[in-house]
Coordinates of C-alpha atoms in Angstrom, one line a residue:
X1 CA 13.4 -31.6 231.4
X2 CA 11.3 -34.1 233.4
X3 CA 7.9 -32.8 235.4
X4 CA 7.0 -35.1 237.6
X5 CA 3.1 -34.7 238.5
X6 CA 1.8 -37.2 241.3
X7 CA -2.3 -37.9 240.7
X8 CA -4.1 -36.7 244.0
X9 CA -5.5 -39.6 245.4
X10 CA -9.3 -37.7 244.7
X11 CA -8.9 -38.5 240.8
X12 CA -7.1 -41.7 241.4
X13 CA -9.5 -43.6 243.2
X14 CA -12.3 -42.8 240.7
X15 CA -14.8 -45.8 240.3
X16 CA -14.9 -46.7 236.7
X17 CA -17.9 -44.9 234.5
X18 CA -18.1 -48.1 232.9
X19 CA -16.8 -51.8 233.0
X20 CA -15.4 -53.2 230.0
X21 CA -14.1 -56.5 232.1
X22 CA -16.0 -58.0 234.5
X23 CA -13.2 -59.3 237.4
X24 CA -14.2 -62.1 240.1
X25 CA -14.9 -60.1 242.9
X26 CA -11.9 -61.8 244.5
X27 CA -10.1 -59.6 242.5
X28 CA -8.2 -56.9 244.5
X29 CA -5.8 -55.1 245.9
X30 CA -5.9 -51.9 243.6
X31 CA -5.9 -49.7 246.9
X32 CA -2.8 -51.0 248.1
X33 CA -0.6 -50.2 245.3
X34 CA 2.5 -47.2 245.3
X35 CA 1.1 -43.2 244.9
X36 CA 0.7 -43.1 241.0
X37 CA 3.2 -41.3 239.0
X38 CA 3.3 -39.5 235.7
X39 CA 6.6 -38.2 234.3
X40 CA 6.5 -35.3 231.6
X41 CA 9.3 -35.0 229.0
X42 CA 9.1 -32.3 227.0
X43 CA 11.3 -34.1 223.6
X44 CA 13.0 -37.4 223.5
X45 CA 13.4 -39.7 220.4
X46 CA 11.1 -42.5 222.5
X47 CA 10.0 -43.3 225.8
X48 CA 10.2 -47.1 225.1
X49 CA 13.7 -46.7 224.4
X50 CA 14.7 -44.5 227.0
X51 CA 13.0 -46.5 229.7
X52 CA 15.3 -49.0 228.2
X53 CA 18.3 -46.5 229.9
X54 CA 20.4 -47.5 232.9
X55 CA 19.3 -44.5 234.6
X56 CA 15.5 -45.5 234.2
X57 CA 16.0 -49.2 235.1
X58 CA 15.0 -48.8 238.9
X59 CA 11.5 -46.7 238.3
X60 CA 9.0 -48.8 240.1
X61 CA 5.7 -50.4 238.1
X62 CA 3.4 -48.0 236.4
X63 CA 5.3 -44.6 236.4
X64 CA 3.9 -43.3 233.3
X65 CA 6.6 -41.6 231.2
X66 CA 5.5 -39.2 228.8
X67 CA 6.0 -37.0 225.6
X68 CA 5.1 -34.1 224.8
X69 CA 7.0 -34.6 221.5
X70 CA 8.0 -37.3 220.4
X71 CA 10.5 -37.4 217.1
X72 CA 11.0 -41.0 216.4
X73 CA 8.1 -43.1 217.7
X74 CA 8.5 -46.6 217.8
X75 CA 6.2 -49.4 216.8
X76 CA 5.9 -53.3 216.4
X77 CA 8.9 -54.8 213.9
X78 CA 10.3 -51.7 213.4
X79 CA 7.5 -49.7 212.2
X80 CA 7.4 -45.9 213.3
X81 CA 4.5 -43.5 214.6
X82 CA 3.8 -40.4 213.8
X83 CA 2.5 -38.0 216.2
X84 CA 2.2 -34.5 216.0
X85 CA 4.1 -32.4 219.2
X86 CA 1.8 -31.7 221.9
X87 CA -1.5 -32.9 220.6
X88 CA -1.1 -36.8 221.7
X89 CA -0.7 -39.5 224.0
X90 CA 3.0 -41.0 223.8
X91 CA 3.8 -42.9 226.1
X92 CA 6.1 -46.2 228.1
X93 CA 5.6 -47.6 231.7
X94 CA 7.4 -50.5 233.3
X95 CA 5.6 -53.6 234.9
X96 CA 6.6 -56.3 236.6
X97 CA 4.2 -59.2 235.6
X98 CA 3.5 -62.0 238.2
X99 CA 2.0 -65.6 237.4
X100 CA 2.6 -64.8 233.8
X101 CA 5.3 -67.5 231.8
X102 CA 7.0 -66.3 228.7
X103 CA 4.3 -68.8 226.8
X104 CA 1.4 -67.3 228.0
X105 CA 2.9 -63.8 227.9
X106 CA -0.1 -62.2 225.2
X107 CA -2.7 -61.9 228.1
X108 CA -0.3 -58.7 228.8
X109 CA -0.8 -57.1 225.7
X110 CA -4.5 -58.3 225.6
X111 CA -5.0 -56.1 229.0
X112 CA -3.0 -53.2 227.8
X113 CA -5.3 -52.7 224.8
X114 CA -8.4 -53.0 226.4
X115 CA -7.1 -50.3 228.8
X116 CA -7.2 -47.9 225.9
X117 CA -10.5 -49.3 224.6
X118 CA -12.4 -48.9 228.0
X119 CA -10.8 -45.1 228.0
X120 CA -12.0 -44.7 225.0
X121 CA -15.2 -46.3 225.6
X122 CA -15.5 -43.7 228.5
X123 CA -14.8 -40.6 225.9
X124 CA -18.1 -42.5 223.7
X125 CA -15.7 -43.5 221.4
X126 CA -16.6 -47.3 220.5
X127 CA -12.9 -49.1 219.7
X128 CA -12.1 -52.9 219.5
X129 CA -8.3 -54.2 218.8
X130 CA -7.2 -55.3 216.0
X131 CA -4.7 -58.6 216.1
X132 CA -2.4 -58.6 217.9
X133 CA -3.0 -54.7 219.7
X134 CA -3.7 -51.9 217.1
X135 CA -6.9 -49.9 218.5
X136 CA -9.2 -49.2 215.4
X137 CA -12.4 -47.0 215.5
X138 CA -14.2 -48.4 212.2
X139 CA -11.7 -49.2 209.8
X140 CA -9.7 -46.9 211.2
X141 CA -6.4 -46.6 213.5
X142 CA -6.4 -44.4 216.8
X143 CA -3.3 -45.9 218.8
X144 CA -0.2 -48.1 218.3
X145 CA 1.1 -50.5 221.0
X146 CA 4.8 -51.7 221.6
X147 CA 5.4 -54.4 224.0
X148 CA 9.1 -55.6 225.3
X149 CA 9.7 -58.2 228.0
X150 CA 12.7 -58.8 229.4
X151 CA 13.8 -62.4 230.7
X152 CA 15.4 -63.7 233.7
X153 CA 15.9 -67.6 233.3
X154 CA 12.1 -69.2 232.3
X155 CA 10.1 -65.8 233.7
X156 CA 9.5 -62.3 232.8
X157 CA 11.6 -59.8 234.9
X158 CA 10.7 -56.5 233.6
X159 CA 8.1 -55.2 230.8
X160 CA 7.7 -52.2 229.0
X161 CA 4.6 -51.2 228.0
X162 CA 4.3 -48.3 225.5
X163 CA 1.6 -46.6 223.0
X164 CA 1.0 -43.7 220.9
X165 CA -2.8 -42.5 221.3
X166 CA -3.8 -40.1 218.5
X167 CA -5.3 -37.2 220.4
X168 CA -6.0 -33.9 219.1
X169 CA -4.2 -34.6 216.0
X170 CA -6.7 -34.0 213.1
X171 CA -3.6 -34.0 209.8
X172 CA -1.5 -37.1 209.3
X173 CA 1.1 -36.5 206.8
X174 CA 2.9 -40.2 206.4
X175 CA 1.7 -42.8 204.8
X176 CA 0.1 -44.5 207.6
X177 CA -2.7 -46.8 206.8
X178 CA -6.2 -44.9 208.1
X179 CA -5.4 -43.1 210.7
X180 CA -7.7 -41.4 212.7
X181 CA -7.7 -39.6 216.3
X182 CA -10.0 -38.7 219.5
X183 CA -11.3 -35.5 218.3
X184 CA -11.5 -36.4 214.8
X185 CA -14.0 -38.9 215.9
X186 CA -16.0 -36.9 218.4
X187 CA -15.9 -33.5 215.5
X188 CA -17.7 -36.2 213.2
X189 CA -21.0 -35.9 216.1
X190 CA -19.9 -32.4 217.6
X191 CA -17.9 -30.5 214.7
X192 CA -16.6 -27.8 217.4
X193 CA -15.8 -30.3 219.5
X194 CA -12.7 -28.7 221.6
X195 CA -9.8 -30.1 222.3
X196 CA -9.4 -33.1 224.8
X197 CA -7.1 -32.4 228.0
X198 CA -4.0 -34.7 227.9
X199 CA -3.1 -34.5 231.4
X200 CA -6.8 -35.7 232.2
X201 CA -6.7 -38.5 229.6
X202 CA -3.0 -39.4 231.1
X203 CA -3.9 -39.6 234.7
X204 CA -7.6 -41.4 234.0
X205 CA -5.7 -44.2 231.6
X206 CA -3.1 -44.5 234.1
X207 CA -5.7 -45.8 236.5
X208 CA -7.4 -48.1 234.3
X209 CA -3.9 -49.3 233.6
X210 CA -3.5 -49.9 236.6
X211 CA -6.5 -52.1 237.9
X212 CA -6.2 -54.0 234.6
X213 CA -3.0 -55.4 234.3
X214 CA -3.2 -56.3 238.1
X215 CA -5.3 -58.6 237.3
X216 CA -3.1 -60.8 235.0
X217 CA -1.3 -61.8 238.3
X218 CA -4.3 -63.9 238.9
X219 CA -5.9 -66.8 236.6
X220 CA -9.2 -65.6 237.0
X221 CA -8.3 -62.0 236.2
X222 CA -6.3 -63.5 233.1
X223 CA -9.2 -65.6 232.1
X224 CA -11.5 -62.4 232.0
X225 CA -9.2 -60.0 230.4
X226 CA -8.5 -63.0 227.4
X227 CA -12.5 -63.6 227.5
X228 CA -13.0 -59.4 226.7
X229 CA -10.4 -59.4 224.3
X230 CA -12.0 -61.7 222.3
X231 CA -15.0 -59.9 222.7
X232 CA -13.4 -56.6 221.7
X233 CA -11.4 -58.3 218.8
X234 CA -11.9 -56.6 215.3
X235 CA -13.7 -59.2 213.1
X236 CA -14.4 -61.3 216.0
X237 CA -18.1 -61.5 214.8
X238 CA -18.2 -65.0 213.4
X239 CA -18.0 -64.5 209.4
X240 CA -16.2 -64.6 206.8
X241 CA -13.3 -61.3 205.9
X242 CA -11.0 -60.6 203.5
X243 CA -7.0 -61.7 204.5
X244 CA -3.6 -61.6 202.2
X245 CA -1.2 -64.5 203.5
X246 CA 2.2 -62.8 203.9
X247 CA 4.5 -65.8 204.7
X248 CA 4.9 -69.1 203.5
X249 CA 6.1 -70.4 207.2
X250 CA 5.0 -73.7 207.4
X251 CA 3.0 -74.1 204.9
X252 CA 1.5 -77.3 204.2
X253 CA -1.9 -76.4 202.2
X254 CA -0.8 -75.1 198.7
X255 CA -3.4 -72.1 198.8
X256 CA -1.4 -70.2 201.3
X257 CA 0.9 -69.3 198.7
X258 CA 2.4 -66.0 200.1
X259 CA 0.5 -63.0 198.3
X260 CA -2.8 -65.1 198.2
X261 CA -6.0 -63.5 199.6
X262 CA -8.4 -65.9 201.1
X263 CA -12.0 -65.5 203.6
X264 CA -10.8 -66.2 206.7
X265 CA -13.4 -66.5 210.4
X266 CA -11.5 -65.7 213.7
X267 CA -11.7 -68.9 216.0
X268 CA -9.4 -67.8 218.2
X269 CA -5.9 -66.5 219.4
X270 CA -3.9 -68.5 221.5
X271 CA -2.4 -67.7 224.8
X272 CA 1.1 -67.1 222.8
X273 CA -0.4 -64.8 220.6
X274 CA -0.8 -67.0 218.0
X275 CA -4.1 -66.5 215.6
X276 CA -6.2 -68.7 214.2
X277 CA -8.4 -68.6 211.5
X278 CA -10.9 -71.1 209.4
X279 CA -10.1 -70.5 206.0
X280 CA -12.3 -70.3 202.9
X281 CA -10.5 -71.2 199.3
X282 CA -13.6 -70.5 197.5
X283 CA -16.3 -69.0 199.8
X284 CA -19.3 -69.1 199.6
X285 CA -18.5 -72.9 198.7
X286 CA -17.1 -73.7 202.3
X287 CA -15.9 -77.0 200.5
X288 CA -12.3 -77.4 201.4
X289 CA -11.9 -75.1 204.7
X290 CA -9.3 -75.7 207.3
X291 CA -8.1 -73.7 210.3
X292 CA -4.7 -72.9 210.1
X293 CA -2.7 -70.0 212.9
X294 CA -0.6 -67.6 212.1
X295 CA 2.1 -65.5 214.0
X296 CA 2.2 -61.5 214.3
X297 CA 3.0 -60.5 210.6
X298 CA 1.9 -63.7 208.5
X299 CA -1.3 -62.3 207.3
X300 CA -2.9 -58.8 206.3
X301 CA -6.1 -57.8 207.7
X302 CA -8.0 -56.3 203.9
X303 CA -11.2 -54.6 203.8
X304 CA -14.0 -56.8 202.8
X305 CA -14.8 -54.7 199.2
X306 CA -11.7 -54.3 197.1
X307 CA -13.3 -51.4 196.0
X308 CA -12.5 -50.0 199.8
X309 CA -10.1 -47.2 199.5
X310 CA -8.3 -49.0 202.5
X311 CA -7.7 -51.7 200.2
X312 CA -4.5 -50.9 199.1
X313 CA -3.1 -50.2 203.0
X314 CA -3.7 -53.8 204.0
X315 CA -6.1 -52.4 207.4

């Protein structure tokens, strides 16, 4: 059964604690939008599919739909997400982007992760995204993000955004590669740490959600959020880490071989999505480097010591 909860207009016109994007100051409008809205469901397979339903087609932009439990969890290409009931953050939410062509469609998901990094930021939890949108703490995962647009001609009608935010959840059973949550972290400073408050964390990312992804209607609010998520980009710190080329796709260098690892430095991801990296054959000897992209998929991210117990997982 659906609970619908409306945010009292007290808690949703909080200033931020803290500003992980800098916006123009010609940057507005935030006051203006509709009442926020989150939606409680107690079980249901996924909220990205079931927004995906006929009969929650016509919910307008940012009505949060949550889970309380979750059973099948979706993730990118097909991957699940495990979340234990009642102790995370599942989530979906429509929004209607503006300014925004299908070619340039990333700076969405670039704005929809740093949302859940500047919440987490605000918790004193210090996260950065992992290409193209996992949030990692360390070497570890604390939320998965799906993304689905819909098209209508050369624009982008409708899109779903959806993650699952590890919580309260301190035992992972799958076979997920590190995962970690919220009070996991925080126990590691404060080991009786209690439990976070969902409803809180719902209604307070909600509003960050919000204010960020209104600004990818504007250039200069698109140019900031791309500018931060470079900044906030695990591995973004100008050496050399450890990557295992998956596909072959276009391959015109012989070392990409698929299954070859190779030092690779972040210059920079494209507004597409598309990542590129300088690659090192036989680092230290930077003899023979080129820059070569890669779509989502095409490469691993390893730890830098094969010795890493992550090693294995591909991270």
């Amino acid at each position: 059964m659906a609970i619908h909860h409306f945010i009292p207009w007290s808690e949703a016109i909080l200033p931020p604690r803290q500003t992980l994007v800098s916006f123009p100051s010609a940057i507005g409008g935030f006051h203006q939008l509709p009442r926020p809205e989150i939606i409680w469901i107690d079980e249901t397979p996924s909220t990205h599919t079931l927004l995906k339903q006929p009969e929650y087609l016509g919910l307008k932009a940012y009505t949060m739909l949550c889970a309380r439990r979750q059973t099948a969890g979706r993730g990118q290409r097909g991957n699940s997400w495990e979340s234990e009931p009642y102790m995370n953050l599942t989530f979906s939410m429509p929004f209607f982007p503006e300014g925004v062509s299908p070619a340039a469609q990333f700076v969405l998901s670039e704005g929809f992760a740093l949302s859940v990094v500047a919440l987490l930021q605000e918790e004193g939890i210090q996260a950065c995204v992992k290409w193209p949108n996992d949030i990692y703490v360390g070497e570890e995962k604390i939320c998965g993000i799906l993304i689905e647009h819909s098209l209508e001609g050369a624009a982008i009608s409708r899109t779903i955004l959806s993650a699952g935010l590890n919580v309260n959840q301190t035992d992972f059973k799958s076979d997920a590669p590190n995962p970690t949550s919220m009070l996991r972290v925080l126990r590691r400073l404060i080991p009786d740490h209690p439990e976070l408050d969902l409803n809180r964390l719902a209604c307070r990312l909600l509003q960050i959600i919000r204010e960020m992804m209104e600004a990818t209607k504007s250039a200069a609010g698109r140019e900031a959020i791309h500018a931060a998520y470079m900044k906030h980009l695990f591995r973004n710190d100008g050496k050399p880490h450890r990557y295992r080329i998956n596909s072959g796709r276009d391959s015109a260098v012989a070392p990409d071989a698929p299954g070859k690892i190779m030092q690779g430095i972040i210059e920079d991801v494209a507004p597409d999505g598309v990542l590129t990296l300088r690659l090192f054959p036989a680092y230290p000897d930077q003899a023979g480097a080129y820059s070569k992209s890669f779509y989502f998929k095409d490469i691993s991210h390893l730890p830098d010591s094969p010795d890493s117990p992550g090693y294995a997982a591909g991270i």
